[in-house]
XYZ file of C-alpha atoms in Angstrom:
579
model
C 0.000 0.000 0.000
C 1.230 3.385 -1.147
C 2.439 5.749 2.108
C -0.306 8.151 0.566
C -3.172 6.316 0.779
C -2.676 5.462 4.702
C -1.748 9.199 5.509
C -0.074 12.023 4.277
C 3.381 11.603 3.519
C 6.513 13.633 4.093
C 7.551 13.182 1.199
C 4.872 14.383 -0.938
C 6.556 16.903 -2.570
C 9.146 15.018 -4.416
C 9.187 15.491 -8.524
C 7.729 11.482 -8.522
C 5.523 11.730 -5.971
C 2.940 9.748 -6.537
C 0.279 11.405 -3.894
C -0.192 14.567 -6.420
C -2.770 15.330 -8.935
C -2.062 14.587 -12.622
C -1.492 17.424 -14.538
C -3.473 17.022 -18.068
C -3.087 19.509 -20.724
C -6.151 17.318 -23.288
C -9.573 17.735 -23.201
C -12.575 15.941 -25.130
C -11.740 13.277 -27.638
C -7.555 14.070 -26.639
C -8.287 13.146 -23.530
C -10.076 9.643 -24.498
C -7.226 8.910 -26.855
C -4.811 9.391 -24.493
C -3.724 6.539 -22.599
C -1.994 8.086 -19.808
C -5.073 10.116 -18.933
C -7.758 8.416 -20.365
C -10.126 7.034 -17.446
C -12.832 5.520 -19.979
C -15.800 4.825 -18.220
C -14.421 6.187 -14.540
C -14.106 9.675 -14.991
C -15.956 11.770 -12.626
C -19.055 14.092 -13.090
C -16.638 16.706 -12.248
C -14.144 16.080 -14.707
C -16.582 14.703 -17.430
C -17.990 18.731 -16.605
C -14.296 20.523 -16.516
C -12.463 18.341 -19.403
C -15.455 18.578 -21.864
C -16.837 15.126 -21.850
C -20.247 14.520 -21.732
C -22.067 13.595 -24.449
C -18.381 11.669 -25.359
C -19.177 8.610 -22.843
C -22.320 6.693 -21.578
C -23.511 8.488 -18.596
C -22.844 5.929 -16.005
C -19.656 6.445 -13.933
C -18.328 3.119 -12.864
C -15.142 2.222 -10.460
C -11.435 1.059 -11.488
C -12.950 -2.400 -10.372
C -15.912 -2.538 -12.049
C -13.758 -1.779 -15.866
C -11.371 -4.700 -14.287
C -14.410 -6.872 -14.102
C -15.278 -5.928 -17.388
C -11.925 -5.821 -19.059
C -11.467 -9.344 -17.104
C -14.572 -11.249 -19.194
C -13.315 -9.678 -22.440
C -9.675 -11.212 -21.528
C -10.613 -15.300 -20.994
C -13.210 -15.232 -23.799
C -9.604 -14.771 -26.016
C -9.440 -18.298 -27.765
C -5.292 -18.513 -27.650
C -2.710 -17.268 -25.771
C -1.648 -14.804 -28.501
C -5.104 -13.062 -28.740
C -5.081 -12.545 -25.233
C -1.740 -11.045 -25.849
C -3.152 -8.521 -28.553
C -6.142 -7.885 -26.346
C -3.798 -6.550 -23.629
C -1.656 -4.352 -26.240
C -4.925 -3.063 -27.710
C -6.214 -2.085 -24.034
C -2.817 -0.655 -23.290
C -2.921 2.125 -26.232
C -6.209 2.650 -24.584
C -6.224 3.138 -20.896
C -2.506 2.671 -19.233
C -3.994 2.363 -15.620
C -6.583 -0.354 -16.795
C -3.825 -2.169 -18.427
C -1.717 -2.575 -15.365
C -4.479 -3.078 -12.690
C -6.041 -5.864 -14.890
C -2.759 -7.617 -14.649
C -1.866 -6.460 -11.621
C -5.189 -8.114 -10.113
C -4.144 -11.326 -12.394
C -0.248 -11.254 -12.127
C -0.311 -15.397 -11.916
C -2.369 -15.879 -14.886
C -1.065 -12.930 -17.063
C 2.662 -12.958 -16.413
C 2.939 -16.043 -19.299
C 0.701 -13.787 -21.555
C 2.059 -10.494 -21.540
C 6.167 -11.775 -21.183
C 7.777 -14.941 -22.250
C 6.775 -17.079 -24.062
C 3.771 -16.042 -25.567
C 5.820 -12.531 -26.220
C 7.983 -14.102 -28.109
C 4.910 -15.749 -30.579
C 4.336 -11.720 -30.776
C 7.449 -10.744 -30.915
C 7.307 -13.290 -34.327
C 4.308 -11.889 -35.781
C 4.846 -8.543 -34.947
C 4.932 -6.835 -38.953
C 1.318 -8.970 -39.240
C 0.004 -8.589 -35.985
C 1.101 -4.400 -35.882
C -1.402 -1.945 -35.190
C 0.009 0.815 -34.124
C 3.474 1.924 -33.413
C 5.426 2.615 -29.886
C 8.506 3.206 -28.868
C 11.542 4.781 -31.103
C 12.322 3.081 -34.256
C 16.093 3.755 -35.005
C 17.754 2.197 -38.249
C 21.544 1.724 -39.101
C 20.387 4.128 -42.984
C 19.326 7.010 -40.612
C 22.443 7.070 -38.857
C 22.551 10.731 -38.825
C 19.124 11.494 -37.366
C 19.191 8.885 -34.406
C 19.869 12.561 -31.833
C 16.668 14.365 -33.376
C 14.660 10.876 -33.332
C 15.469 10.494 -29.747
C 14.630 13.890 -29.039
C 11.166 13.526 -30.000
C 10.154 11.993 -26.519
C 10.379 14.604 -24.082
C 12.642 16.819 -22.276
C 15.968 16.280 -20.168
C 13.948 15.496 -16.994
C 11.106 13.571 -18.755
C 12.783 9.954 -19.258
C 14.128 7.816 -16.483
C 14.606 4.384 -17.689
C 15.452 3.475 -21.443
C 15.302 -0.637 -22.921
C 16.946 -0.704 -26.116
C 17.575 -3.665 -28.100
C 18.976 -4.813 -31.693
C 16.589 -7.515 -32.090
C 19.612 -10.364 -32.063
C 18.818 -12.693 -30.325
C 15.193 -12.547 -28.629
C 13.876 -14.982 -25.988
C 15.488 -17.958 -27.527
C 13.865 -17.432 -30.696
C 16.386 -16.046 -32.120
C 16.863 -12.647 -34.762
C 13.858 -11.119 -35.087
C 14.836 -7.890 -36.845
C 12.515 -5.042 -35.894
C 9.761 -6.882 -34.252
C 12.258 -6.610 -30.908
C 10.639 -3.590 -30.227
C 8.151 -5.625 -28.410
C 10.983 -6.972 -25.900
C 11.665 -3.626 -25.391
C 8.037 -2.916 -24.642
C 7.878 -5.720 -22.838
C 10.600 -5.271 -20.619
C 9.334 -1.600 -19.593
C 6.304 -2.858 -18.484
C 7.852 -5.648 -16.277
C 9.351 -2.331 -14.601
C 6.540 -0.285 -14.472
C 4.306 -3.221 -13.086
C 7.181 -4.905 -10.490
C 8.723 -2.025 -9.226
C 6.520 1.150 -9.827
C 8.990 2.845 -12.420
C 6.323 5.797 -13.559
C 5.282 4.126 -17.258
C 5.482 7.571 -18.674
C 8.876 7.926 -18.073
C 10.055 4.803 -19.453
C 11.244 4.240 -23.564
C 11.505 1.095 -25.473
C 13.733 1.623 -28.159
C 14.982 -0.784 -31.523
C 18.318 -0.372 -32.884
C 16.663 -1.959 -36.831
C 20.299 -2.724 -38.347
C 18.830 -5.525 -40.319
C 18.440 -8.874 -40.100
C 19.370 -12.595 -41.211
C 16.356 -14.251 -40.398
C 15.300 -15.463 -44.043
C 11.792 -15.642 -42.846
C 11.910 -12.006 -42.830
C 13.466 -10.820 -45.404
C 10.925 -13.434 -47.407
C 7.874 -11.722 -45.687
C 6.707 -8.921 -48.027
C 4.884 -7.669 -44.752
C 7.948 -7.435 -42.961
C 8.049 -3.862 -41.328
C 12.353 -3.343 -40.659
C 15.368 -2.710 -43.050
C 14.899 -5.440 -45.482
C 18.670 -6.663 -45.702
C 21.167 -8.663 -44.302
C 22.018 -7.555 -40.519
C 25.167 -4.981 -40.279
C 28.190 -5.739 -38.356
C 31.518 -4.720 -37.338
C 32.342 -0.442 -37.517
C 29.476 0.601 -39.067
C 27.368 -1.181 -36.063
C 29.529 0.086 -33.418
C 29.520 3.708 -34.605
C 25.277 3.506 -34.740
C 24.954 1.882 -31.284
C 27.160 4.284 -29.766
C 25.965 7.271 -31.618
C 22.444 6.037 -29.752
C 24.625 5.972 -26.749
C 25.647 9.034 -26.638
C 22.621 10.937 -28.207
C 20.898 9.382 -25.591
C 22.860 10.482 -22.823
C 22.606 13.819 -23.590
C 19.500 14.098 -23.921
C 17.885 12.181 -21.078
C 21.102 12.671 -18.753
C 19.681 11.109 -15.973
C 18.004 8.030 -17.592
C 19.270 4.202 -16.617
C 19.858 2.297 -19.844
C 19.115 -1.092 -20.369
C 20.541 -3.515 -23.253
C 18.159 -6.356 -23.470
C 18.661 -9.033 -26.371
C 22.109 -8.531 -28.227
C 23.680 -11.438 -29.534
C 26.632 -13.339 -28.289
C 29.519 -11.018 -30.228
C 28.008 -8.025 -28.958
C 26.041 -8.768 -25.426
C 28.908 -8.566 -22.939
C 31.194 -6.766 -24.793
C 28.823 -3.482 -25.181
C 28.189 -3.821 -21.643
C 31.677 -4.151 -20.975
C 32.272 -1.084 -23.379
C 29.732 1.598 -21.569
C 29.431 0.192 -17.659
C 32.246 2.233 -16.650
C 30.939 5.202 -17.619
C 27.188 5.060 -17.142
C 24.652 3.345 -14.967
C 23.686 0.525 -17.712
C 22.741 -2.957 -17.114
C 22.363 -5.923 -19.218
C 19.146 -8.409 -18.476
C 20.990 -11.358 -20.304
C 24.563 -10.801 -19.064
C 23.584 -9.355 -15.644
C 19.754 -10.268 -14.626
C 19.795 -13.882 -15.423
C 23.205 -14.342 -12.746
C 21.898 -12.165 -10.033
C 18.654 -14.292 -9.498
C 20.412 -17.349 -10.591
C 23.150 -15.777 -7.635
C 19.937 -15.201 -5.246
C 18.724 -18.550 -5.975
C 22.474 -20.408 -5.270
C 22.832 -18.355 -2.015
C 19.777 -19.764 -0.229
C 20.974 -23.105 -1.578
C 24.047 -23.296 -0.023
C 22.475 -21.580 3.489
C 20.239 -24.796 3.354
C 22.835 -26.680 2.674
C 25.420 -25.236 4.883
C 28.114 -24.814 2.492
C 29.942 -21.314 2.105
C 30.167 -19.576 -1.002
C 34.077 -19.515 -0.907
C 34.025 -23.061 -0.758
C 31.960 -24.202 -3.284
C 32.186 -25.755 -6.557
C 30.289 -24.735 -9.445
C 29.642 -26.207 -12.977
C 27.866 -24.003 -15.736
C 26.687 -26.153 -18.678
C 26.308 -23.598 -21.595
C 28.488 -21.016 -21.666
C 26.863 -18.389 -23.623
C 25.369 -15.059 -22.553
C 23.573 -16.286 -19.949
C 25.945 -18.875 -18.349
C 28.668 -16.511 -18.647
C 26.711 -14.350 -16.853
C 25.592 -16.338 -14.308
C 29.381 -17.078 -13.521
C 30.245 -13.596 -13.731
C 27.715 -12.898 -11.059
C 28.975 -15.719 -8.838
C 32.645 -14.709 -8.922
C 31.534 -11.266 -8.451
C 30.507 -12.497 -5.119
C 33.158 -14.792 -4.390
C 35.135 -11.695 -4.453
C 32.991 -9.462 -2.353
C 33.061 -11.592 -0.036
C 36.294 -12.774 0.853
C 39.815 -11.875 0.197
C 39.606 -13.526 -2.868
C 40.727 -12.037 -6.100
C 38.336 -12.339 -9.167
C 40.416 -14.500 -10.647
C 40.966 -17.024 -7.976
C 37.077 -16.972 -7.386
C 36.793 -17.837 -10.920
C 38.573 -20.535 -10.681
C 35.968 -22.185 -8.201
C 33.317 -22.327 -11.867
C 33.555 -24.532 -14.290
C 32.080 -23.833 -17.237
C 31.007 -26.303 -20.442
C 29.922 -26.006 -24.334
C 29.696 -27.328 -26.777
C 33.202 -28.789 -27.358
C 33.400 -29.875 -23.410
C 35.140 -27.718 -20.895
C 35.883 -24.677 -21.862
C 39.777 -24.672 -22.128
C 42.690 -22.014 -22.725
C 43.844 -24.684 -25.682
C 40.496 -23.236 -27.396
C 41.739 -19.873 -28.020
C 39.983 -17.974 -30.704
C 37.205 -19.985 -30.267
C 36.904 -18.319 -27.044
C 34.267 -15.329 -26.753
C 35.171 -12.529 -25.026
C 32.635 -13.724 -21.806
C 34.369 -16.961 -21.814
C 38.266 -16.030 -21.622
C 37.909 -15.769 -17.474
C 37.014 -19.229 -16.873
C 39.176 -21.556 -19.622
C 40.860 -24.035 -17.736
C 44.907 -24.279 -17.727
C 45.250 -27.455 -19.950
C 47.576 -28.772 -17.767
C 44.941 -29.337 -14.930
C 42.932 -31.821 -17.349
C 46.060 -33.397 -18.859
C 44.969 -37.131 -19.500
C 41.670 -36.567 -18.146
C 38.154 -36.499 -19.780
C 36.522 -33.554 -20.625
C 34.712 -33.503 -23.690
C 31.128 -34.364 -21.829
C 29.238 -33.207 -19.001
C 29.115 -36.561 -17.397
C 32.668 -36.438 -16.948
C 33.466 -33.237 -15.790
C 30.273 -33.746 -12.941
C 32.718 -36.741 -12.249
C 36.058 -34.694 -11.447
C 34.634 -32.064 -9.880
C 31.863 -33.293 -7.670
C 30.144 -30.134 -7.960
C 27.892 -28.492 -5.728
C 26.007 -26.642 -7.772
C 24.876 -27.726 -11.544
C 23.388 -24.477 -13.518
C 21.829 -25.408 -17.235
C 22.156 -22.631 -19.717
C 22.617 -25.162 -22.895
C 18.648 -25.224 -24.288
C 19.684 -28.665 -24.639
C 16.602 -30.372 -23.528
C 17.268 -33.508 -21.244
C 21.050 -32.762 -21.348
C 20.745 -33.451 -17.339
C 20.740 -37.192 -17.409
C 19.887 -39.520 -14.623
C 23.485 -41.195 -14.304
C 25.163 -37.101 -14.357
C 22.802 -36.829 -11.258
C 22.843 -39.640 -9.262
C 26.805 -39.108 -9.981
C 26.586 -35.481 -8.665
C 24.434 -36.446 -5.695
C 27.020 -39.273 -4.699
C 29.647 -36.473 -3.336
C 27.182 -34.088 -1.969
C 24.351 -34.089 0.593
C 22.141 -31.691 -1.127
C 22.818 -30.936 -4.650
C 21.456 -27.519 -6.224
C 20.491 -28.188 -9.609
C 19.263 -25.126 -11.539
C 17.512 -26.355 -15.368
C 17.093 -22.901 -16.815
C 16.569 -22.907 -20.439
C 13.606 -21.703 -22.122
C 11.537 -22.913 -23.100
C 9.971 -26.001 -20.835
C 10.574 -27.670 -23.769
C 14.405 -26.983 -23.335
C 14.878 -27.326 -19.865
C 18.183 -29.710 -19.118
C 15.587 -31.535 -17.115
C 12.282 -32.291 -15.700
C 12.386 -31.455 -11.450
C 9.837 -34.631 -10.902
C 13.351 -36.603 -12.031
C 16.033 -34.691 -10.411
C 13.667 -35.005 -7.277
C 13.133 -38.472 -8.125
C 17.185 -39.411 -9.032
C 18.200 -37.696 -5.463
C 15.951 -39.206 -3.284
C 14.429 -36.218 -2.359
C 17.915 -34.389 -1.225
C 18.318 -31.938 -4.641
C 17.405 -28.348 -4.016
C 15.982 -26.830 -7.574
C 15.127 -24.204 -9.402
C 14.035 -23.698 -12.946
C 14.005 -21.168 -15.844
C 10.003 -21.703 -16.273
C 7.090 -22.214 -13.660
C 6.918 -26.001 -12.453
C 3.917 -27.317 -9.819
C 5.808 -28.769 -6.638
C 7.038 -32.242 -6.372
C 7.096 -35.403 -4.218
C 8.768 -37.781 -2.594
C 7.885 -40.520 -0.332
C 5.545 -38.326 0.866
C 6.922 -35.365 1.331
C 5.934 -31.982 -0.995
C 8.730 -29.959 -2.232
C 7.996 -26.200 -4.254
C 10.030 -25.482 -7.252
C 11.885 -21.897 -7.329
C 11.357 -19.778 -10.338
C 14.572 -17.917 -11.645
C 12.472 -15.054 -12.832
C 14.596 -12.393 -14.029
C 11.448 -9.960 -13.294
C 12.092 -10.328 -9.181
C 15.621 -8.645 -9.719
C 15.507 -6.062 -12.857
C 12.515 -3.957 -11.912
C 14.411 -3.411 -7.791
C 17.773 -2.923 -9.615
C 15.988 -0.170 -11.729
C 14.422 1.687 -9.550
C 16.854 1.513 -6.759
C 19.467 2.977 -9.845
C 16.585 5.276 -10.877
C 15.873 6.988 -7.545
C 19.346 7.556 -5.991
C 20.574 8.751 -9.863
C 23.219 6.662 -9.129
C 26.368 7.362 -11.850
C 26.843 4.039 -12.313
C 25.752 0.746 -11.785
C 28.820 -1.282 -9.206
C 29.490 -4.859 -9.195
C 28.390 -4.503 -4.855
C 25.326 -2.599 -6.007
C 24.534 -5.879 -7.871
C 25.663 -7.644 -4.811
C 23.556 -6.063 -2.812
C 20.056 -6.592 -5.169
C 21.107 -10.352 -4.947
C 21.374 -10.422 -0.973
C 18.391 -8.517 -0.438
C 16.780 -11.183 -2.246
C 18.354 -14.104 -0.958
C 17.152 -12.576 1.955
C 13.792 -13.295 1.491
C 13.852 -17.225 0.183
C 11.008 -18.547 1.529
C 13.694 -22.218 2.495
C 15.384 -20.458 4.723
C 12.368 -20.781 6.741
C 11.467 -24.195 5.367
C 13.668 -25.730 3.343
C 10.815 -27.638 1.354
C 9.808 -24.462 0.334
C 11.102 -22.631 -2.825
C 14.745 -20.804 -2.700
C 13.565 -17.950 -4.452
C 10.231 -15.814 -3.454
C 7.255 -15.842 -5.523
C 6.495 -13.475 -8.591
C 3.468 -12.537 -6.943
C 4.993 -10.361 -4.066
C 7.635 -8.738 -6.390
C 6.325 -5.174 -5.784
C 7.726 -6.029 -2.215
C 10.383 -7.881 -3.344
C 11.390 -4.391 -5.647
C 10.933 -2.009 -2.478
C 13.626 -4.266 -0.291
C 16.318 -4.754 -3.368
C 16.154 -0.801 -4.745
C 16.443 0.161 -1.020
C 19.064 -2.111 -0.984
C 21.257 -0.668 -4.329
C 20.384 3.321 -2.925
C 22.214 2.057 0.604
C 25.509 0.704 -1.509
C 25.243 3.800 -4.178
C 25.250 6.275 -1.440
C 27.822 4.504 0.329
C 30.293 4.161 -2.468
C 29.495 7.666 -3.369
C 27.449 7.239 -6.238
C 24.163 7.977 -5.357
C 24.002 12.281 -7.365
C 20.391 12.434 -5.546
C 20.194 14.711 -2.569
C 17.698 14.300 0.149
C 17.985 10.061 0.147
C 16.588 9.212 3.888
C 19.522 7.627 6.212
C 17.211 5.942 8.781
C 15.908 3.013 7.168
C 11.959 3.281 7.816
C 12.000 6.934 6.133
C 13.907 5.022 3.327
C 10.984 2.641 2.828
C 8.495 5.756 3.078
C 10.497 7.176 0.318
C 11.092 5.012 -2.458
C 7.197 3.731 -1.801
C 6.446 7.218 -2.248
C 7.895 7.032 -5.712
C 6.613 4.388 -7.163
C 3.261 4.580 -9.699
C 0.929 2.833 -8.581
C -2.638 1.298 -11.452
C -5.133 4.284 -9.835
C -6.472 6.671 -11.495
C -5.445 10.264 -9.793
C -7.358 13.166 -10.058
C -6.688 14.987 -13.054
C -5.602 19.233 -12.958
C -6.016 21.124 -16.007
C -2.911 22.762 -17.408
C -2.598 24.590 -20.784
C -0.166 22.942 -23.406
């Protein structure tokens, strides 16, 4: 509950105070097309009288819950997932608040429906399904107008939190070209809905710099550049000419990279996170609830994180990530350096263990944790199976979409040398999970603590019910935001990160009962968000970060303030204001 509906807050001044009147400059049909403003149905006698309504609406004036109702019954009689997922787009370029409380009230149900995967069927059928556009469209030909493109979206003050994507490599499905607007889309309203990041102040963005997807180009109704994606200079010079533009326009906005390909992913992020707060989903997101999730595993399991042994089977952007994460913490943690805590992950691919021998083949994510050939000389290593068998690994993360990859002998062979193996299937989706948690549950008599990429119903043994954790990426991103978002924090720190995952781990539900889940459920992320961004302002302000002035020291008057912030799906009272 926001601090302003209980009482008046102190805070109620503030430039995102949520407790003030709306200022509206439409009136009449403006007003209904607007989706930030529009109330539909709800709007008052008095402002059907001041903003020149009647006659423009049926007379009756109905509550937020009564549309919800409404809006509700509309939603199931959808026949498919994917035309319940262009009902909730059309009812979004309709009425914003509506949108959000509608899921809001249905976060369960809707989550699968409005995100992955049945985003990604949109994201696929996006030049066929497209109505209308939103969001900034930026192509590679326009290279020169990307500044005045950008510009188009408000003033200096106006944007706080930017997802921008190339369209590379979208939720396992691949390149999708233009159509990754709709991850970008997609992603802002995660924010908006988990953590209360105000939606009008959020931009999806596309960088269109082709595509290879034949599909496309084939598709005569194919909306982006129709030609073959560009690469190398000409690709670096447009992202960071977005970069940049962006910057100085909207200095204070977070920017998020969501969907890059391999080549590009970790080394963009690499490129700009030491001079701007910037954060990669894919790189950074997937390890620090992964991180969250392995935290509260070893607490059950009462092994410390400095002693633990890790492997990572996939080693793209993800599992690369997810080690990155881990050593991050390693390192925090101890007197370790990064590259000793590295050396406690193992990561796999394709051609086996990733080894220094591999060179070139190397990406630039994967160069930290090759193995000194020497340490494997005359050993296996080409398979899973026998690297699980020389390393007796605590942990087993699956990155690989290789569906089944975790077999019942690697298990059983894994949960010989430990009492309590963590085994993490994360690949997207179900389909592609390394393994079903009915069999790990089943292989380990009961002992494995899991967590998957994808919702799974709890399992049993002998008896005894055990809940599956969710690594969903949307109890992390949407704190991290609006923790970066509130204290204007320069840039985003590897203990800022550190601190997002703690506060989470914090709140595992198995540290209380260890048959329950490691990682909290989706449903009390708004929560969730409040605890990890008060977490990242603490570690900005103490690493000197934090540019806001103001930020509350005493932790309670913390909480009052970042709740104070955050937009809430209620309509406001509207105050007129000329153009």
């Amino acid at each position: 509950m926001s601090s302003s509906t209980s009482k008046q807050s102190r805070y109620g001044d503030l430039p995102l105070s949520f407790a003030k009147p709306l200022e509206c400059p439409w009136t009449g049909m403006s007003l209904l097309t607007s989706p930030p403003f529009n109330k539909g149905s709800a709007f008052t006698k008095e402002e059907r009288e001041e903003f020149g309504l009647h006659g423009l609406l049926p007379p009756n004036v109905q509550s937020l819950e009564e549309q919800v109702e409404r809006a509700y019954d509309q939603y199931i009689s959808r026949q498919d997932a994917l035309a319940k997922n262009t009902f909730m787009t059309s009812m979004k370029e309709q009425n914003e608040v509506l949108y959000y409380k509608l899921i809001n009230d249905h976060l369960k149900e809707m989550f699968s429906i409005i995100y992955t995967p049945t985003e990604g069927d949109a994201i696929q059928n996006f030049s066929r399904l497209f109505r209308k556009p939103e969001g900034c469209f930026l192509n590679i030909l326009d290279h020169d107008q990307v500044y005045d493109n950008l510009a188009q979206f408000g003033k200096p003050e106006d944007i706080d939190y930017i997802v921008v994507t190339d369209g590379e490599e979208i939720l396992g499905i691949g390149d999708q070209g233009v159509g990754g607007i709709l991850i970008s889309i997609a992603k802002s309203v995660i924010t908006t809905l988990c953590a209360g990041v105000h939606p009008s102040r959020t931009l999806a963005v596309v960088l269109d710099c082709g595509t290879d997807n034949e599909a496309l180009l084939a598709d005569e109704l194919y909306l982006g550049l129709r030609q073959p994606r560009v690469r190398g200079n000409q690709y670096d010079k447009f992202v960071d000419t977005f970069v940049q533009s962006a910057r100085k326009l909207y200095p204070h906005a977070y920017i998020h990279f969501e969907d890059y390909g391999l080549p590009n992913a970790r080394r963009l992020l690499d490129l700009y996170r030491p001079h701007m707060a910037c954060f990669n989903d894919d790189v950074q997101g997937t390890g620090c609830v992964t991180l969250a999730g392995v935290m509260a595993g070893l607490e059950v399991s009462k092994v410390k994180m400095t002693d633990m042994r890790m492997v990572i089977f996939g080693s793209g952007t993800a599992g690369t990530g997810i080690a990155d994460q881990v050593r991050d913490a390693i390192a925090a943690d101890s007197e370790k350096s990064k590259q000793d805590a590295a050396k406690q992950i193992w990561c796999v691919d394709k051609p086996g263990l990733l080894m220094k021998s591999q060179g070139d083949r190397l990406t630039h994510a994967q160069i930290d944790y090759a193995r000194d050939d020497t340490e494997w000389e005359n050993i296996s290593h080409d398979d899973l199976l026998s690297v699980v068998k020389q390393v007796k690994p605590h942990i087993l993360i699956g990155t690989s979409t290789k569906p089944k990859a975790f077999t019942e002998e690697i298990v059983k062979e894994m949960a010989k040398h430990v009492d309590r193996p963590i085994i993490f299937p994360l690949s997207n989706p179900t389909r592609l999970h390394e393994a079903d948690p009915k069999d790990i549950n089943e292989w380990t008599q009961g002992k494995a603590l899991i967590a998957t990429g994808s919702p799974f119903p709890p399992v049993e043994y002998n008896g005894n019910k055990y809940e599956i954790a969710e690594c969903n990426n949307s109890t992390c991103f949407p704190g991290l935001a609006l923790g970066t978002i509130l204290s204007r924090s320069r840039l985003l720190s590897d203990k800022m990160l550190v601190a997002a995952v703690k506060a989470l781990a914090a709140m595992s539900p198995a540290l209380k009962d260890p048959d329950k889940g490691l990682l909290p459920d989706v449903v009390d992320v708004r929560e969730i968000s409040v605890k990890i961004a008060k977490a990242v302002i603490k570690q900005a302000v103490e690493e000197g970060l934090a540019t806001e002035e103001g930020i509350p020291k005493i932790d309670d008057d913390l909480d009052e303030w970042v709740r104070e912030q955050m937009w809430e799906p209620r309509y406001r009272p509207l105050k007129r204001v000329t153009k």
